[in-house]
């Protein structure tokens, strides 16, 4: 896998768009990524991880979105990476989740992560997917590494491998599991342990169930259970057999007592039944005597019911007669009232029919008068349409009068408007001409204003840059002074160290030890330092570093001053000699000229609209004047025609109403008189029918009374009974008859007659005997039931105990097997002689390969001194647990032949050892992941702990990694590497965001 280009926009510390050209950096094979602390060196590597996997390694990916805080609010963050893997060139464009400003209003809107994967197909890019989940699957299948493996293999974080070198076995196991994906063996260990614990709980539960059953047997049988499990079955069988025999013997004894109890109960029941029959016979005789005394009352009920039946045939005729009489009386009153109402009607004399005997021809007279009025009403109804037509004409004439008046008034106003509008049109036309001339100056005024504003901005920038040039000059002077002082101090310390080199060597001399210069073991006159003291190598390097830093700052200050002067001169040229005040006055004048021209343009638009409106208004006024004249002529003709028709209808209706106030009043009066005459005729005819019906009802009532054998109507009323009374009498009769029949049946019962002849029993003695027999039998039955229940429970419990004992044996066998496998996999079994866990045993093979691959480079870096060795022994800090080892690592010192714990290595030794370990782990993990070739590697930090010779050896090893076209990037801020590695990517830190620069 080889990286080509990386483009970052608003990502991490990079506010804008920065591009890293890995093809250019990797041309020499080895390149350096450097910059001050916090500039964003690691962020470049984070961007590579984010483009591939949509995440950044470590805790940085858990905090928040990787979008830059320095970027403009609306700038979308994006990372684009082009790389080649397995012969395919791929481009990934990925946007992280971020909060963008709303397009309308205030606040932000969350945009989720987006991705676009492209594949180069010879002459064009073709899309692969835009879904994040599919993109992750695509990268995983193509690269063959997870993000954890990629960061460990490609990024080579030295701090992590230094910790890995010194880690306990358990921590080293966790790291190797993340890289080699051997978690399955750890899961097997945990499954064995969990399965063994589960079976152990089942064994305990089975034992508790056996003890619970034996406890219940002890409680029932009254015998203590043996402690040995193998004796429990025989003990339970013996108890059950003894108890069953005892229960069988008790059954014969109990049967004798129950038979005696049954005989005593039978004798008591027989005595009670005899006494009951004797009491029932005496009660029946007493009841018959009471019923015989009520025979006369019973016969009276039959007589009353027969009279009520005869009265029912007469009552309907009497009620009909009384109803007809009441109807006749009401009809007489109605006739009197109706005749009184028609007494004032013309052509009807009600006094002639005051006597009822003279009313024979009254209905015909009343009907004749009614018909005459109905005929006249029919004639008048035909005139209702004429009356309505007359009222409508009256309303139309009134409306026409009002419209004519309004038309004449509007015609006067229209004539006045036609006369005044031509003068207004002429005035607006002249004003429009003048405004059009003024508005033509808008574009020249705008161009003049733009030029004036540019001059003013240039004048303001010239004033601001004047102060900036002064500050830059002051900063340059201070930087020059500081750089000169740092250079003087560095030269002074170097000269002092050279002058005191003999004293520095003398400080390391010891009695009996050879001198490093002459080899003598005697030191009669060692050199002594001056009063200023010795200068150490560290002090000399620190002073030189300070001098280099000050020189760089001086160069930077000089560049800043040149840039400020150039911008100051350019601003003066753009201002064209204007001061800030003069330029501002010119802008104000130009703004006023532009405002006047724009106001004139607006006035042209308004005047054009006003002229069009006035012209159209004049045309409409002339048209309206002609329309009003035509409409007035038409309305006058319509009014004259309507007036003639109104006069004709008025004469016709006056003749039809006669002496009434109007046609409607005459119709209402005639209709009322016709209704009164009709009601009076109906009342007279109804009275005649009621009199005839009354005569018929009187005759029918007399005939019914005679047939029912009643002398007077009062007898009928007295004999009549309603349905409720009849039901009550019949119910009483039936009740009496039922009681009499029941008593007669009881007295004729032969059992009751025989009971009278039998002697009375002694119930007291019989009850006492039965009670005594019950008590004895109950005690016997309870005793026998207790023995039988105990025997049954013991038999059931013996079977249950046997089942529990049989069911626990397979569990015990499975537990023994599972416990053995669990302790063997956990490294605590005596059979596991090395006390190594299963997961550690599997990882040990990988660790041996890693150690072998690391030693090839470690021997070179340490000049053949150090070599790593894998061991199953515990490392420092592994604890006392039996299975704590298995992934131990030791360092073999070839100079002393002693094995050492990695924790005893110095800082520099730890660095190149962990670097060798990281490179070896990368080779093994790459092969484990499918053999994907890694053509671009990064080594992150740690070089500051090396001396000059070791650094050369480490760089030589890294330089060998370039074999086969591999590019290696070193991430460090060590100054010496800048002279040793010519191809560099510099990350520049600034307040507005970091930038990247390519060198070499």
PDB file of N, CA, C and O in Angstrom, residues 220-221 243 785-795:
ATOM      1  N   UNK A 220     -40.710 -37.951  58.124  1.00  0.00           N
ATOM      2  CA  UNK A 220     -41.880 -38.847  58.072  1.00  0.00           C
ATOM      3  C   UNK A 220     -41.632 -40.138  58.847  1.00  0.00           C
ATOM      4  O   UNK A 220     -42.484 -40.602  59.616  1.00  0.00           O
ATOM      5  N   UNK A 221     -40.440 -40.768  58.651  1.00  0.00           N
ATOM      6  CA  UNK A 221     -40.182 -42.078  59.261  1.00  0.00           C
ATOM      7  C   UNK A 221     -39.645 -42.019  60.665  1.00  0.00           C
ATOM      8  O   UNK A 221     -39.622 -43.035  61.356  1.00  0.00           O
ATOM      9  N   UNK A 243     -43.100 -49.609  57.470  1.00  0.00           N
ATOM     10  CA  UNK A 243     -44.291 -48.782  57.620  1.00  0.00           C
ATOM     11  C   UNK A 243     -45.468 -49.360  56.827  1.00  0.00           C
ATOM     12  O   UNK A 243     -46.626 -49.298  57.262  1.00  0.00           O
ATOM     13  N   UNK A 785     -55.550 -44.221  59.098  1.00  0.00           N
ATOM     14  CA  UNK A 785     -55.202 -43.295  58.011  1.00  0.00           C
ATOM     15  C   UNK A 785     -53.814 -42.724  58.158  1.00  0.00           C
ATOM     16  O   UNK A 785     -53.088 -42.534  57.172  1.00  0.00           O
ATOM     17  N   UNK A 786     -53.407 -42.423  59.412  1.00  0.00           N
ATOM     18  CA  UNK A 786     -52.063 -41.887  59.643  1.00  0.00           C
ATOM     19  C   UNK A 786     -51.004 -42.900  59.229  1.00  0.00           C
ATOM     20  O   UNK A 786     -50.010 -42.567  58.567  1.00  0.00           O
ATOM     21  N   UNK A 787     -51.235 -44.198  59.611  1.00  0.00           N
ATOM     22  CA  UNK A 787     -50.259 -45.224  59.256  1.00  0.00           C
ATOM     23  C   UNK A 787     -50.191 -45.415  57.744  1.00  0.00           C
ATOM     24  O   UNK A 787     -49.107 -45.563  57.160  1.00  0.00           O
ATOM     25  N   UNK A 788     -51.358 -45.417  57.063  1.00  0.00           N
ATOM     26  CA  UNK A 788     -51.369 -45.609  55.609  1.00  0.00           C
ATOM     27  C   UNK A 788     -50.723 -44.433  54.890  1.00  0.00           C
ATOM     28  O   UNK A 788     -49.968 -44.601  53.921  1.00  0.00           O
ATOM     29  N   UNK A 789     -51.008 -43.186  55.346  1.00  0.00           N
ATOM     30  CA  UNK A 789     -50.410 -42.003  54.711  1.00  0.00           C
ATOM     31  C   UNK A 789     -48.905 -41.997  54.882  1.00  0.00           C
ATOM     32  O   UNK A 789     -48.157 -41.664  53.951  1.00  0.00           O
ATOM     33  N   UNK A 790     -48.454 -42.409  56.067  1.00  0.00           N
ATOM     34  CA  UNK A 790     -47.010 -42.434  56.300  1.00  0.00           C
ATOM     35  C   UNK A 790     -46.338 -43.452  55.392  1.00  0.00           C
ATOM     36  O   UNK A 790     -45.272 -43.205  54.824  1.00  0.00           O
ATOM     37  N   UNK A 791     -47.001 -44.652  55.248  1.00  0.00           N
ATOM     38  CA  UNK A 791     -46.430 -45.677  54.366  1.00  0.00           C
ATOM     39  C   UNK A 791     -46.409 -45.196  52.920  1.00  0.00           C
ATOM     40  O   UNK A 791     -45.437 -45.416  52.178  1.00  0.00           O
ATOM     41  N   UNK A 792     -47.480 -44.513  52.475  1.00  0.00           N
ATOM     42  CA  UNK A 792     -47.538 -44.029  51.095  1.00  0.00           C
ATOM     43  C   UNK A 792     -46.480 -42.948  50.840  1.00  0.00           C
ATOM     44  O   UNK A 792     -45.799 -42.940  49.808  1.00  0.00           O
ATOM     45  N   UNK A 793     -46.337 -42.016  51.797  1.00  0.00           N
ATOM     46  CA  UNK A 793     -45.347 -40.944  51.644  1.00  0.00           C
ATOM     47  C   UNK A 793     -43.923 -41.498  51.611  1.00  0.00           C
ATOM     48  O   UNK A 793     -43.079 -41.054  50.829  1.00  0.00           O
ATOM     49  N   UNK A 794     -43.657 -42.517  52.473  1.00  0.00           N
ATOM     50  CA  UNK A 794     -42.312 -43.101  52.486  1.00  0.00           C
ATOM     51  C   UNK A 794     -42.022 -43.824  51.170  1.00  0.00           C
ATOM     52  O   UNK A 794     -40.898 -43.759  50.648  1.00  0.00           O
ATOM     53  N   UNK A 795     -43.046 -44.494  50.608  1.00  0.00           N
ATOM     54  CA  UNK A 795     -42.823 -45.173  49.330  1.00  0.00           C
ATOM     55  C   UNK A 795     -42.533 -44.164  48.216  1.00  0.00           C
ATOM     56  O   UNK A 795     -41.651 -44.364  47.369  1.00  0.00           O
TER      57      UNK A 795
END
